[in-house]
Every structure is written in structure tokens, then in C-alpha cells.
Amino acid sequence: MKHYGYKVCYRVQGKRKLKLYLVTNEYDGAVWNVRWYESHSPPDRKTGEPLLNVTWQICPVRTLIEYKWLWRGCPF
């Protein structure tokens, strides 16, 4: 099955919902980002506080519609 890209998501401990943090086109880039985020906790996009006690996951983008929706409003 073809993948159009990958989403780097996180889940706060004790919660069930995955939150999207980053979208990338390559799996290697997603793996590199997850490894970096595990050792250096990035800030939350809305509050700016560091993300502590989270688990990171890589989810594939499987449809072209989802891919286009995720990249809407991209500044470049």
C-alpha cells in the first residue's frame, strides 16, 4: 500500500487521544524527529510548555485527501 507521508503524533500519559505534532514526507525523517523528541522534549504548540510524559508514534498518511488536508496553509 502506498503512503503519501507520515505524521509524528504524541499521546499524553493517561489520555487516549493522539495529537498531531509534525507532518513529513519521508519515514526516515519521521524516525529522526521521534528520536530527537524523546531526548529533547519539544514545546507544546499552543501553550509553549515542554511536553513531558508523552509517547511518540509515527502514523502513515494513507489517502491523498488526508495528505492535501494536512499540508493546507503550509508557508512554503
PQR file with spaces between the fields and no chain letter, atoms N, CA, C, O and H, PARSE charges and radii, in Angstrom:
ATOM       1  N    MET     1       0.841   -1.175    0.000 -0.4000 1.5000
ATOM       2  CA   MET     1       0.000    0.000    0.000 -0.0000 2.0000
ATOM       3  C    MET     1       0.887    1.239    0.000  0.5500 1.7000
ATOM       4  O    MET     1       1.900    1.292    0.697 -0.5500 1.4000
ATOM       5  N    LYS     2       0.497    2.223   -0.782 -0.4000 1.5000
ATOM       6  CA   LYS     2       1.277    3.450   -0.903 -0.0000 2.0000
ATOM       7  C    LYS     2       0.979    4.389    0.261  0.5500 1.7000
ATOM       8  O    LYS     2      -0.167    4.541    0.685 -0.5500 1.4000
ATOM       9  H    LYS     2      -0.326    2.180   -1.348  0.4000 1.0000
ATOM      10  N    HIS     3       2.055    5.023    0.770 -0.4000 1.5000
ATOM      11  CA   HIS     3       1.909    6.019    1.812 -0.0000 2.0000
ATOM      12  C    HIS     3       2.311    7.367    1.238  0.5500 1.7000
ATOM      13  O    HIS     3       3.342    7.475    0.574 -0.5500 1.4000
ATOM      14  H    HIS     3       2.986    4.900    0.425  0.4000 1.0000
ATOM      15  N    TYR     4       1.509    8.396    1.486 -0.4000 1.5000
ATOM      16  CA   TYR     4       1.769    9.726    0.953 -0.0000 2.0000
ATOM      17  C    TYR     4       2.660   10.546    1.863  0.5500 1.7000
ATOM      18  O    TYR     4       3.175   11.581    1.441 -0.5500 1.4000
ATOM      19  H    TYR     4       0.671    8.308    2.026  0.4000 1.0000
ATOM      20  N    GLY     5       2.852   10.123    3.079 -0.4000 1.5000
ATOM      21  CA   GLY     5       3.682   10.830    4.041 -0.0000 2.0000
ATOM      22  C    GLY     5       3.499   10.193    5.404  0.5500 1.7000
ATOM      23  O    GLY     5       2.903    9.124    5.536 -0.5500 1.4000
ATOM      24  H    GLY     5       2.434    9.282    3.422  0.4000 1.0000
ATOM      25  N    TYR     6       4.028   10.878    6.428 -0.4000 1.5000
ATOM      26  CA   TYR     6       3.948   10.338    7.781 -0.0000 2.0000
ATOM      27  C    TYR     6       3.647   11.452    8.768  0.5500 1.7000
ATOM      28  O    TYR     6       4.116   12.581    8.623 -0.5500 1.4000
ATOM      29  H    TYR     6       4.512   11.746    6.322  0.4000 1.0000
ATOM      30  N    LYS     7       2.852   11.109    9.774 -0.4000 1.5000
ATOM      31  CA   LYS     7       2.518   12.042   10.844 -0.0000 2.0000
ATOM      32  C    LYS     7       3.267   11.620   12.097  0.5500 1.7000
ATOM      33  O    LYS     7       3.285   10.442   12.454 -0.5500 1.4000
ATOM      34  H    LYS     7       2.470   10.192    9.891  0.4000 1.0000
ATOM      35  N    VAL     8       3.880   12.582   12.758 -0.4000 1.5000
ATOM      36  CA   VAL     8       4.502   12.332   14.048 -0.0000 2.0000
ATOM      37  C    VAL     8       3.500   12.832   15.092  0.5500 1.7000
ATOM      38  O    VAL     8       3.218   14.027   15.178 -0.5500 1.4000
ATOM      39  H    VAL     8       3.865   13.539   12.469  0.4000 1.0000
ATOM      40  N    CYS     9       2.973   11.900   15.879 -0.4000 1.5000
ATOM      41  CA   CYS     9       1.935   12.211   16.862 -0.0000 2.0000
ATOM      42  C    CYS     9       2.435   11.866   18.254  0.5500 1.7000
ATOM      43  O    CYS     9       3.389   11.106   18.419 -0.5500 1.4000
ATOM      44  H    CYS     9       3.202   10.929   15.809  0.4000 1.0000
ATOM      45  N    TYR    10       1.773   12.439   19.252 -0.4000 1.5000
ATOM      46  CA   TYR    10       2.120   12.108   20.632 -0.0000 2.0000
ATOM      47  C    TYR    10       0.850   11.881   21.434  0.5500 1.7000
ATOM      48  O    TYR    10      -0.223   12.388   21.104 -0.5500 1.4000
ATOM      49  H    TYR    10       0.998   13.057   19.118  0.4000 1.0000
ATOM      50  N    ARG    11       1.007   11.098   22.505 -0.4000 1.5000
ATOM      51  CA   ARG    11      -0.095   10.806   23.413 -0.0000 2.0000
ATOM      52  C    ARG    11       0.389   11.082   24.829  0.5500 1.7000
ATOM      53  O    ARG    11       1.402   10.535   25.263 -0.5500 1.4000
ATOM      54  H    ARG    11       1.878   10.686   22.773  0.4000 1.0000
ATOM      55  N    VAL    12      -0.331   11.924   25.540 -0.4000 1.5000
ATOM      56  CA   VAL    12      -0.008   12.228   26.930 -0.0000 2.0000
ATOM      57  C    VAL    12      -0.414   11.029   27.779  0.5500 1.7000
ATOM      58  O    VAL    12      -1.460   10.426   27.540 -0.5500 1.4000
ATOM      59  H    VAL    12      -1.155   12.369   25.188  0.4000 1.0000
ATOM      60  N    GLN    13       0.408   10.680   28.769 -0.4000 1.5000
ATOM      61  CA   GLN    13       0.086    9.544   29.623 -0.0000 2.0000
ATOM      62  C    GLN    13      -1.236    9.791   30.334  0.5500 1.7000
ATOM      63  O    GLN    13      -1.479   10.873   30.868 -0.5500 1.4000
ATOM      64  H    GLN    13       1.257   11.170   28.963  0.4000 1.0000
ATOM      65  N    GLY    14      -2.071    8.784   30.331 -0.4000 1.5000
ATOM      66  CA   GLY    14      -3.380    8.871   30.952 -0.0000 2.0000
ATOM      67  C    GLY    14      -4.467    9.344   29.998  0.5500 1.7000
ATOM      68  O    GLY    14      -5.640    9.354   30.371 -0.5500 1.4000
ATOM      69  H    GLY    14      -1.873    7.904   29.897  0.4000 1.0000
ATOM      70  N    LYS    15      -4.119    9.730   28.795 -0.4000 1.5000
ATOM      71  CA   LYS    15      -5.084   10.171   27.788 -0.0000 2.0000
ATOM      72  C    LYS    15      -5.148    9.140   26.673  0.5500 1.7000
ATOM      73  O    LYS    15      -4.239    8.324   26.523 -0.5500 1.4000
ATOM      74  H    LYS    15      -3.166    9.722   28.491  0.4000 1.0000
ATOM      75  N    ARG    16      -6.220    9.177   25.893 -0.4000 1.5000
ATOM      76  CA   ARG    16      -6.383    8.216   24.805 -0.0000 2.0000
ATOM      77  C    ARG    16      -6.159    8.844   23.435  0.5500 1.7000
ATOM      78  O    ARG    16      -5.861    8.137   22.472 -0.5500 1.4000
ATOM      79  H    ARG    16      -6.958    9.840   26.015  0.4000 1.0000
ATOM      80  N    LYS    17      -6.300   10.156   23.338 -0.4000 1.5000
ATOM      81  CA   LYS    17      -6.265   10.825   22.048 -0.0000 2.0000
ATOM      82  C    LYS    17      -4.837   11.114   21.593  0.5500 1.7000
ATOM      83  O    LYS    17      -4.002   11.570   22.374 -0.5500 1.4000
ATOM      84  H    LYS    17      -6.542   10.730   24.121  0.4000 1.0000
ATOM      85  N    LEU    18      -4.572   10.840   20.319 -0.4000 1.5000
ATOM      86  CA   LEU    18      -3.302   11.204   19.705 -0.0000 2.0000
ATOM      87  C    LEU    18      -3.391   12.640   19.213  0.5500 1.7000
ATOM      88  O    LEU    18      -4.410   13.056   18.661 -0.5500 1.4000
ATOM      89  H    LEU    18      -5.250   10.470   19.684  0.4000 1.0000
ATOM      90  N    LYS    19      -2.323   13.390   19.415 -0.4000 1.5000
ATOM      91  CA   LYS    19      -2.267   14.764   18.917 -0.0000 2.0000
ATOM      92  C    LYS    19      -1.175   14.851   17.863  0.5500 1.7000
ATOM      93  O    LYS    19      -0.070   14.345   18.056 -0.5500 1.4000
ATOM      94  H    LYS    19      -1.495   13.053   19.863  0.4000 1.0000
ATOM      95  N    LEU    20      -1.488   15.485   16.766 -0.4000 1.5000
ATOM      96  CA   LEU    20      -0.552   15.654   15.672 -0.0000 2.0000
ATOM      97  C    LEU    20       0.482   16.712   16.043  0.5500 1.7000
ATOM      98  O    LEU    20       0.130   17.785   16.533 -0.5500 1.4000
ATOM      99  H    LEU    20      -2.387   15.896   16.609  0.4000 1.0000
ATOM     100  N    TYR    21       1.761   16.406   15.807 -0.4000 1.5000
ATOM     101  CA   TYR    21       2.813   17.380   16.089 -0.0000 2.0000
ATOM     102  C    TYR    21       3.544   17.803   14.824  0.5500 1.7000
ATOM     103  O    TYR    21       3.910   18.971   14.687 -0.5500 1.4000
ATOM     104  H    TYR    21       2.047   15.534   15.409  0.4000 1.0000
ATOM     105  N    LEU    22       3.765   16.871   13.893 -0.4000 1.5000
ATOM     106  CA   LEU    22       4.571   17.174   12.718 -0.0000 2.0000
ATOM     107  C    LEU    22       4.141   16.287   11.559  0.5500 1.7000
ATOM     108  O    LEU    22       3.731   15.145   11.766 -0.5500 1.4000
ATOM     109  H    LEU    22       3.468   15.923   14.004  0.4000 1.0000
ATOM     110  N    VAL    23       4.233   16.811   10.337 -0.4000 1.5000
ATOM     111  CA   VAL    23       3.971   16.034    9.125 -0.0000 2.0000
ATOM     112  C    VAL    23       5.235   16.046    8.284  0.5500 1.7000
ATOM     113  O    VAL    23       5.850   17.096    8.095 -0.5500 1.4000
ATOM     114  H    VAL    23       4.566   17.739   10.169  0.4000 1.0000
ATOM     115  N    THR    24       5.622   14.888    7.782 -0.4000 1.5000
ATOM     116  CA   THR    24       6.815   14.784    6.943 -0.0000 2.0000
ATOM     117  C    THR    24       6.542   13.844    5.781  0.5500 1.7000
ATOM     118  O    THR    24       5.635   13.014    5.839 -0.5500 1.4000
ATOM     119  H    THR    24       5.122   14.036    7.936  0.4000 1.0000
ATOM     120  N    ASN    25       7.328   13.982    4.735 -0.4000 1.5000
ATOM     121  CA   ASN    25       7.138   13.145    3.550 -0.0000 2.0000
ATOM     122  C    ASN    25       7.896   11.829    3.629  0.5500 1.7000
ATOM     123  O    ASN    25       7.517   10.871    2.956 -0.5500 1.4000
ATOM     124  H    ASN    25       8.065   14.657    4.688  0.4000 1.0000
ATOM     125  N    GLU    26       8.947   11.752    4.425 -0.4000 1.5000
ATOM     126  CA   GLU    26       9.790   10.566    4.451 -0.0000 2.0000
ATOM     127  C    GLU    26       9.761    9.887    5.821  0.5500 1.7000
ATOM     128  O    GLU    26       9.691   10.546    6.858 -0.5500 1.4000
ATOM     129  H    GLU    26       9.254   12.531    4.972  0.4000 1.0000
ATOM     130  N    TYR    27       9.817    8.572    5.797 -0.4000 1.5000
ATOM     131  CA   TYR    27       9.810    7.794    7.035 -0.0000 2.0000
ATOM     132  C    TYR    27      11.084    8.037    7.838  0.5500 1.7000
ATOM     133  O    TYR    27      11.033    8.126    9.064 -0.5500 1.4000
ATOM     134  H    TYR    27       9.874    8.036    4.954  0.4000 1.0000
ATOM     135  N    ASP    28      12.226    8.145    7.158 -0.4000 1.5000
ATOM     136  CA   ASP    28      13.489    8.383    7.859 -0.0000 2.0000
ATOM     137  C    ASP    28      13.451    9.693    8.631  0.5500 1.7000
ATOM     138  O    ASP    28      13.963    9.777    9.747 -0.5500 1.4000
ATOM     139  H    ASP    28      12.268    8.072    6.161  0.4000 1.0000
ATOM     140  N    GLY    29      12.846   10.712    8.040 -0.4000 1.5000
ATOM     141  CA   GLY    29      12.712   11.994    8.729 -0.0000 2.0000
ATOM     142  C    GLY    29      11.816   11.891    9.945  0.5500 1.7000
ATOM     143  O    GLY    29      12.083   12.519   10.970 -0.5500 1.4000
ATOM     144  H    GLY    29      12.430   10.644    7.133  0.4000 1.0000
ATOM     145  N    ALA    30      10.758   11.106    9.844 -0.4000 1.5000
ATOM     146  CA   ALA    30       9.851   10.926   10.982 -0.0000 2.0000
ATOM     147  C    ALA    30      10.553   10.183   12.117  0.5500 1.7000
ATOM     148  O    ALA    30      10.388   10.535   13.284 -0.5500 1.4000
ATOM     149  H    ALA    30      10.541   10.596    9.012  0.4000 1.0000
ATOM     150  N    VAL    31      11.335    9.158   11.781 -0.4000 1.5000
ATOM     151  CA   VAL    31      12.069    8.403   12.803 -0.0000 2.0000
ATOM     152  C    VAL    31      13.093    9.301   13.486  0.5500 1.7000
ATOM     153  O    VAL    31      13.240    9.260   14.707 -0.5500 1.4000
ATOM     154  H    VAL    31      11.469    8.871   10.832  0.4000 1.0000
ATOM     155  N    TRP    32      13.801   10.110   12.703 -0.4000 1.5000
ATOM     156  CA   TRP    32      14.791   11.025   13.275 -0.0000 2.0000
ATOM     157  C    TRP    32      14.131   12.014   14.238  0.5500 1.7000
ATOM     158  O    TRP    32      14.655   12.277   15.320 -0.5500 1.4000
ATOM     159  H    TRP    32      13.681   10.142   11.711  0.4000 1.0000
ATOM     160  N    ASN    33      12.980   12.559   13.836 -0.4000 1.5000
ATOM     161  CA   ASN    33      12.266   13.507   14.696 -0.0000 2.0000
ATOM     162  C    ASN    33      11.802   12.858   15.991  0.5500 1.7000
ATOM     163  O    ASN    33      11.914   13.467   17.055 -0.5500 1.4000
ATOM     164  H    ASN    33      12.555   12.345   12.957  0.4000 1.0000
ATOM     165  N    VAL    34      11.288   11.643   15.926 -0.4000 1.5000
ATOM     166  CA   VAL    34      10.831   10.955   17.136 -0.0000 2.0000
ATOM     167  C    VAL    34      12.002   10.714   18.081  0.5500 1.7000
ATOM     168  O    VAL    34      11.876   10.924   19.287 -0.5500 1.4000
ATOM     169  H    VAL    34      11.197   11.148   15.062  0.4000 1.0000
ATOM     170  N    ARG    35      13.127   10.281   17.552 -0.4000 1.5000
ATOM     171  CA   ARG    35      14.301   10.064   18.412 -0.0000 2.0000
ATOM     172  C    ARG    35      14.759   11.373   19.056  0.5500 1.7000
ATOM     173  O    ARG    35      15.144   11.390   20.225 -0.5500 1.4000
ATOM     174  H    ARG    35      13.230   10.111   16.572  0.4000 1.0000
ATOM     175  N    TRP    36      14.719   12.455   18.305 -0.4000 1.5000
ATOM     176  CA   TRP    36      15.121   13.752   18.843 -0.0000 2.0000
ATOM     177  C    TRP    36      14.148   14.204   19.933  0.5500 1.7000
ATOM     178  O    TRP    36      14.571   14.675   20.989 -0.5500 1.4000
ATOM     179  H    TRP    36      14.407   12.442   17.356  0.4000 1.0000
ATOM     180  N    TYR    37      12.842   14.060   19.676 -0.4000 1.5000
ATOM     181  CA   TYR    37      11.832   14.496   20.640 -0.0000 2.0000
ATOM     182  C    TYR    37      11.877   13.678   21.918  0.5500 1.7000
ATOM     183  O    TYR    37      11.555   14.197   22.987 -0.5500 1.4000
ATOM     184  H    TYR    37      12.498   13.677   18.818  0.4000 1.0000
ATOM     185  N    GLU    38      12.269   12.405   21.836 -0.4000 1.5000
ATOM     186  CA   GLU    38      12.365   11.582   23.040 -0.0000 2.0000
ATOM     187  C    GLU    38      13.494   12.048   23.951  0.5500 1.7000
ATOM     188  O    GLU    38      13.388   11.937   25.172 -0.5500 1.4000
ATOM     189  H    GLU    38      12.531   11.983   20.968  0.4000 1.0000
ATOM     190  N    SER    39      14.569   12.566   23.374 -0.4000 1.5000
ATOM     191  CA   SER    39      15.687   13.026   24.208 -0.0000 2.0000
ATOM     192  C    SER    39      15.618   14.516   24.534  0.5500 1.7000
ATOM     193  O    SER    39      16.162   14.941   25.553 -0.5500 1.4000
ATOM     194  H    SER    39      14.656   12.656   22.382  0.4000 1.0000
ATOM     195  N    HIS    40      14.968   15.310   23.703 -0.4000 1.5000
ATOM     196  CA   HIS    40      14.810   16.754   23.916 -0.0000 2.0000
ATOM     197  C    HIS    40      13.322   17.069   23.820  0.5500 1.7000
ATOM     198  O    HIS    40      12.767   17.103   22.722 -0.5500 1.4000
ATOM     199  H    HIS    40      14.526   14.965   22.876  0.4000 1.0000
ATOM     200  N    SER    41      12.674   17.299   24.954 -0.4000 1.5000
ATOM     201  CA   SER    41      11.221   17.492   24.930 -0.0000 2.0000
ATOM     202  C    SER    41      10.873   18.825   24.258  0.5500 1.7000
ATOM     203  O    SER    41      11.271   19.887   24.737 -0.5500 1.4000
ATOM     204  H    SER    41      13.125   17.272   25.846  0.4000 1.0000
ATOM     205  N    PRO    42      10.130   18.767   23.149 -0.5600 1.5000
ATOM     206  CA   PRO    42       9.762   19.986   22.430  0.2800 2.0000
ATOM     207  C    PRO    42       8.629   20.713   23.153  0.5500 1.7000
ATOM     208  O    PRO    42       7.966   20.119   24.003 -0.5500 1.4000
ATOM     209  N    PRO    43       8.397   21.975   22.835 -0.5600 1.5000
ATOM     210  CA   PRO    43       7.292   22.703   23.461  0.2800 2.0000
ATOM     211  C    PRO    43       5.955   22.352   22.816  0.5500 1.7000
ATOM     212  O    PRO    43       5.891   21.954   21.653 -0.5500 1.4000
ATOM     213  N    ASP    44       4.903   22.508   23.591 -0.4000 1.5000
ATOM     214  CA   ASP    44       3.552   22.348   23.066 -0.0000 2.0000
ATOM     215  C    ASP    44       3.286   23.498   22.105  0.5500 1.7000
ATOM     216  O    ASP    44       3.729   24.620   22.351 -0.5500 1.4000
ATOM     217  H    ASP    44       4.955   22.831   24.536  0.4000 1.0000
ATOM     218  N    ARG    45       2.574   23.242   21.023 -0.4000 1.5000
ATOM     219  CA   ARG    45       2.328   24.269   20.008 -0.0000 2.0000
ATOM     220  C    ARG    45       1.457   25.411   20.528  0.5500 1.7000
ATOM     221  O    ARG    45       1.641   26.560   20.125 -0.5500 1.4000
ATOM     222  H    ARG    45       2.214   22.331   20.822  0.4000 1.0000
ATOM     223  N    LYS    46       0.528   25.112   21.400 -0.4000 1.5000
ATOM     224  CA   LYS    46      -0.392   26.153   21.880 -0.0000 2.0000
ATOM     225  C    LYS    46       0.111   26.849   23.134  0.5500 1.7000
ATOM     226  O    LYS    46       0.070   28.077   23.211 -0.5500 1.4000
ATOM     227  H    LYS    46       0.379   24.179   21.727  0.4000 1.0000
ATOM     228  N    THR    47       0.585   26.096   24.116 -0.4000 1.5000
ATOM     229  CA   THR    47       0.950   26.686   25.395 -0.0000 2.0000
ATOM     230  C    THR    47       2.424   27.043   25.507  0.5500 1.7000
ATOM     231  O    THR    47       2.785   27.914   26.299 -0.5500 1.4000
ATOM     232  H    THR    47       0.619   25.099   24.054  0.4000 1.0000
ATOM     233  N    GLY    48       3.280   26.392   24.735 -0.4000 1.5000
ATOM     234  CA   GLY    48       4.709   26.651   24.800 -0.0000 2.0000
ATOM     235  C    GLY    48       5.425   25.920   25.918  0.5500 1.7000
ATOM     236  O    GLY    48       6.642   26.043   26.052 -0.5500 1.4000
ATOM     237  H    GLY    48       2.986   25.685   24.091  0.4000 1.0000
ATOM     238  N    GLU    49       4.693   25.159   26.724 -0.4000 1.5000
ATOM     239  CA   GLU    49       5.306   24.379   27.801 -0.0000 2.0000
ATOM     240  C    GLU    49       5.906   23.097   27.227  0.5500 1.7000
ATOM     241  O    GLU    49       5.386   22.563   26.247 -0.5500 1.4000
ATOM     242  H    GLU    49       3.704   25.059   26.615  0.4000 1.0000
ATOM     243  N    PRO    50       6.992   22.594   27.819 -0.5600 1.5000
ATOM     244  CA   PRO    50       7.597   21.361   27.301  0.2800 2.0000
ATOM     245  C    PRO    50       6.656   20.159   27.459  0.5500 1.7000
ATOM     246  O    PRO    50       5.923   20.050   28.442 -0.5500 1.4000
ATOM     247  N    LEU    51       6.695   19.272   26.478 -0.4000 1.5000
ATOM     248  CA   LEU    51       5.870   18.061   26.508 -0.0000 2.0000
ATOM     249  C    LEU    51       6.589   17.000   27.329  0.5500 1.7000
ATOM     250  O    LEU    51       7.598   16.446   26.893 -0.5500 1.4000
ATOM     251  H    LEU    51       7.290   19.360   25.679  0.4000 1.0000
ATOM     252  N    LEU    52       6.072   16.722   28.507 -0.4000 1.5000
ATOM     253  CA   LEU    52       6.650   15.721   29.398 -0.0000 2.0000
ATOM     254  C    LEU    52       5.683   14.555   29.537  0.5500 1.7000
ATOM     255  O    LEU    52       4.471   14.738   29.429 -0.5500 1.4000
ATOM     256  H    LEU    52       5.253   17.172   28.862  0.4000 1.0000
ATOM     257  N    ASN    53       6.205   13.368   29.772 -0.4000 1.5000
ATOM     258  CA   ASN    53       5.405   12.149   29.945 -0.0000 2.0000
ATOM     259  C    ASN    53       4.509   11.887   28.737  0.5500 1.7000
ATOM     260  O    ASN    53       3.307   11.661   28.879 -0.5500 1.4000
ATOM     261  H    ASN    53       7.190   13.220   29.859  0.4000 1.0000
ATOM     262  N    VAL    54       5.106   11.920   27.557 -0.4000 1.5000
ATOM     263  CA   VAL    54       4.360   11.613   26.337 -0.0000 2.0000
ATOM     264  C    VAL    54       5.026   10.440   25.622  0.5500 1.7000
ATOM     265  O    VAL    54       6.222   10.196   25.784 -0.5500 1.4000
ATOM     266  H    VAL    54       6.082   12.103   27.442  0.4000 1.0000
ATOM     267  N    THR    55       4.238    9.725   24.836 -0.4000 1.5000
ATOM     268  CA   THR    55       4.776    8.676   23.975 -0.0000 2.0000
ATOM     269  C    THR    55       4.585    9.122   22.535  0.5500 1.7000
ATOM     270  O    THR    55       3.526    9.635   22.172 -0.5500 1.4000
ATOM     271  H    THR    55       3.267    9.923   24.704  0.4000 1.0000
ATOM     272  N    TRP    56       5.600    8.929   21.726 -0.4000 1.5000
ATOM     273  CA   TRP    56       5.596    9.365   20.331 -0.0000 2.0000
ATOM     274  C    TRP    56       5.256    8.198   19.428  0.5500 1.7000
ATOM     275  O    TRP    56       5.672    7.066   19.674 -0.5500 1.4000
ATOM     276  H    TRP    56       6.460    8.512   22.021  0.4000 1.0000
ATOM     277  N    GLN    57       4.490    8.484   18.367 -0.4000 1.5000
ATOM     278  CA   GLN    57       4.116    7.462   17.394 -0.0000 2.0000
ATOM     279  C    GLN    57       4.241    8.030   15.987  0.5500 1.7000
ATOM     280  O    GLN    57       4.067    9.230   15.771 -0.5500 1.4000
ATOM     281  H    GLN    57       4.153    9.404   18.166  0.4000 1.0000
ATOM     282  N    ILE    58       4.539    7.166   15.047 -0.4000 1.5000
ATOM     283  CA   ILE    58       4.581    7.539   13.633 -0.0000 2.0000
ATOM     284  C    ILE    58       3.392    6.876   12.957  0.5500 1.7000
ATOM     285  O    ILE    58       3.252    5.653   12.994 -0.5500 1.4000
ATOM     286  H    ILE    58       4.680    6.192   15.223  0.4000 1.0000
ATOM     287  N    CYS    59       2.538    7.681   12.340 -0.4000 1.5000
ATOM     288  CA   CYS    59       1.347    7.171   11.665 -0.0000 2.0000
ATOM     289  C    CYS    59       1.440    7.499   10.176  0.5500 1.7000
ATOM     290  O    CYS    59       1.757    8.635    9.823 -0.5500 1.4000
ATOM     291  H    CYS    59       2.652    8.674   12.310  0.4000 1.0000
ATOM     292  N    PRO    60       1.175    6.536    9.299 -0.5600 1.5000
ATOM     293  CA   PRO    60       1.242    6.823    7.859  0.2800 2.0000
ATOM     294  C    PRO    60       0.014    7.597    7.383  0.5500 1.7000
ATOM     295  O    PRO    60      -1.088    7.438    7.909 -0.5500 1.4000
ATOM     296  N    VAL    61       0.235    8.437    6.378 -0.4000 1.5000
ATOM     297  CA   VAL    61      -0.858    9.127    5.690 -0.0000 2.0000
ATOM     298  C    VAL    61      -1.220    8.238    4.509  0.5500 1.7000
ATOM     299  O    VAL    61      -0.397    8.032    3.616 -0.5500 1.4000
ATOM     300  H    VAL    61       1.130    8.567    5.951  0.4000 1.0000
ATOM     301  N    ARG    62      -2.430    7.713    4.492 -0.4000 1.5000
ATOM     302  CA   ARG    62      -2.780    6.682    3.519 -0.0000 2.0000
ATOM     303  C    ARG    62      -3.579    7.192    2.322  0.5500 1.7000
ATOM     304  O    ARG    62      -3.616    6.525    1.288 -0.5500 1.4000
ATOM     305  H    ARG    62      -3.098    7.881    5.217  0.4000 1.0000
ATOM     306  N    THR    63      -4.215    8.351    2.436 -0.4000 1.5000
ATOM     307  CA   THR    63      -5.017    8.841    1.322 -0.0000 2.0000
ATOM     308  C    THR    63      -4.511   10.197    0.850  0.5500 1.7000
ATOM     309  O    THR    63      -3.933   10.965    1.620 -0.5500 1.4000
ATOM     310  H    THR    63      -4.184    8.892    3.276  0.4000 1.0000
ATOM     311  N    LEU    64      -4.736   10.474   -0.416 -0.4000 1.5000
ATOM     312  CA   LEU    64      -4.328   11.744   -0.995 -0.0000 2.0000
ATOM     313  C    LEU    64      -5.136   12.894   -0.407  0.5500 1.7000
ATOM     314  O    LEU    64      -4.615   13.999   -0.256 -0.5500 1.4000
ATOM     315  H    LEU    64      -5.205    9.851   -1.041  0.4000 1.0000
ATOM     316  N    ILE    65      -6.375   12.656   -0.079 -0.4000 1.5000
ATOM     317  CA   ILE    65      -7.219   13.701    0.519 -0.0000 2.0000
ATOM     318  C    ILE    65      -6.671   14.108    1.885  0.5500 1.7000
ATOM     319  O    ILE    65      -6.589   15.298    2.190 -0.5500 1.4000
ATOM     320  H    ILE    65      -6.799   11.758   -0.201  0.4000 1.0000
ATOM     321  N    GLU    66      -6.296   13.130    2.707 -0.4000 1.5000
ATOM     322  CA   GLU    66      -5.716   13.437    4.017 -0.0000 2.0000
ATOM     323  C    GLU    66      -4.390   14.179    3.856  0.5500 1.7000
ATOM     324  O    GLU    66      -4.106   15.112    4.607 -0.5500 1.4000
ATOM     325  H    GLU    66      -6.363   12.164    2.460  0.4000 1.0000
ATOM     326  N    TYR    67      -3.581   13.771    2.883 -0.4000 1.5000
ATOM     327  CA   TYR    67      -2.301   14.417    2.624 -0.0000 2.0000
ATOM     328  C    TYR    67      -2.501   15.891    2.278  0.5500 1.7000
ATOM     329  O    TYR    67      -1.816   16.760    2.818 -0.5500 1.4000
ATOM     330  H    TYR    67      -3.812   13.013    2.273  0.4000 1.0000
ATOM     331  N    LYS    68      -3.434   16.164    1.384 -0.4000 1.5000
ATOM     332  CA   LYS    68      -3.702   17.554    0.996 -0.0000 2.0000
ATOM     333  C    LYS    68      -4.258   18.347    2.165  0.5500 1.7000
ATOM     334  O    LYS    68      -3.932   19.526    2.305 -0.5500 1.4000
ATOM     335  H    LYS    68      -3.990   15.459    0.946  0.4000 1.0000
ATOM     336  N    TRP    69      -5.084   17.747    3.007 -0.4000 1.5000
ATOM     337  CA   TRP    69      -5.660   18.439    4.155 -0.0000 2.0000
ATOM     338  C    TRP    69      -4.576   18.778    5.177  0.5500 1.7000
ATOM     339  O    TRP    69      -4.599   19.857    5.769 -0.5500 1.4000
ATOM     340  H    TRP    69      -5.350   16.790    2.893  0.4000 1.0000
ATOM     341  N    LEU    70      -3.631   17.868    5.386 -0.4000 1.5000
ATOM     342  CA   LEU    70      -2.568   18.109    6.371 -0.0000 2.0000
ATOM     343  C    LEU    70      -1.615   19.220    5.925  0.5500 1.7000
ATOM     344  O    LEU    70      -1.085   19.951    6.762 -0.5500 1.4000
ATOM     345  H    LEU    70      -3.612   16.992    4.905  0.4000 1.0000
ATOM     346  N    TRP    71      -1.393   19.353    4.620 -0.4000 1.5000
ATOM     347  CA   TRP    71      -0.454   20.350    4.128 -0.0000 2.0000
ATOM     348  C    TRP    71      -1.120   21.672    3.764  0.5500 1.7000
ATOM     349  O    TRP    71      -0.469   22.534    3.173 -0.5500 1.4000
ATOM     350  H    TRP    71      -1.823   18.759    3.940  0.4000 1.0000
ATOM     351  N    ARG    72      -2.377   21.858    4.091 -0.4000 1.5000
ATOM     352  CA   ARG    72      -3.040   23.121    3.769 -0.0000 2.0000
ATOM     353  C    ARG    72      -2.408   24.250    4.593  0.5500 1.7000
ATOM     354  O    ARG    72      -2.052   24.044    5.754 -0.5500 1.4000
ATOM     355  H    ARG    72      -2.906   21.158    4.570  0.4000 1.0000
ATOM     356  N    GLY    73      -2.276   25.380    4.027 -0.4000 1.5000
ATOM     357  CA   GLY    73      -1.736   26.523    4.743 -0.0000 2.0000
ATOM     358  C    GLY    73      -0.252   26.426    5.025  0.5500 1.7000
ATOM     359  O    GLY    73       0.256   27.158    5.874 -0.5500 1.4000
ATOM     360  H    GLY    73      -2.566   25.547    3.085  0.4000 1.0000
ATOM     361  N    CYS    74       0.460   25.547    4.339 -0.4000 1.5000
ATOM     362  CA   CYS    74       1.907   25.408    4.549 -0.0000 2.0000
ATOM     363  C    CYS    74       2.593   26.670    4.036  0.5500 1.7000
ATOM     364  O    CYS    74       2.297   27.096    2.920 -0.5500 1.4000
ATOM     365  H    CYS    74       0.047   24.952    3.649  0.4000 1.0000
ATOM     366  N    PRO    75       3.502   27.293    4.804 -0.5600 1.5000
ATOM     367  CA   PRO    75       4.089   28.576    4.400  0.2800 2.0000
ATOM     368  C    PRO    75       5.107   28.492    3.260  0.5500 1.7000
ATOM     369  O    PRO    75       5.550   29.530    2.770 -0.5500 1.4000
ATOM     370  N    PHE    76       5.487   27.303    2.831 -0.4000 1.5000
ATOM     371  CA   PHE    76       6.446   27.226    1.722 -0.0000 2.0000
ATOM     372  C    PHE    76       5.929   26.297    0.638  0.5500 1.7000
ATOM     373  O    PHE    76       6.596   26.103   -0.379 -0.5500 1.4000
ATOM     374  H    PHE    76       5.128   26.459    3.229  0.4000 1.0000
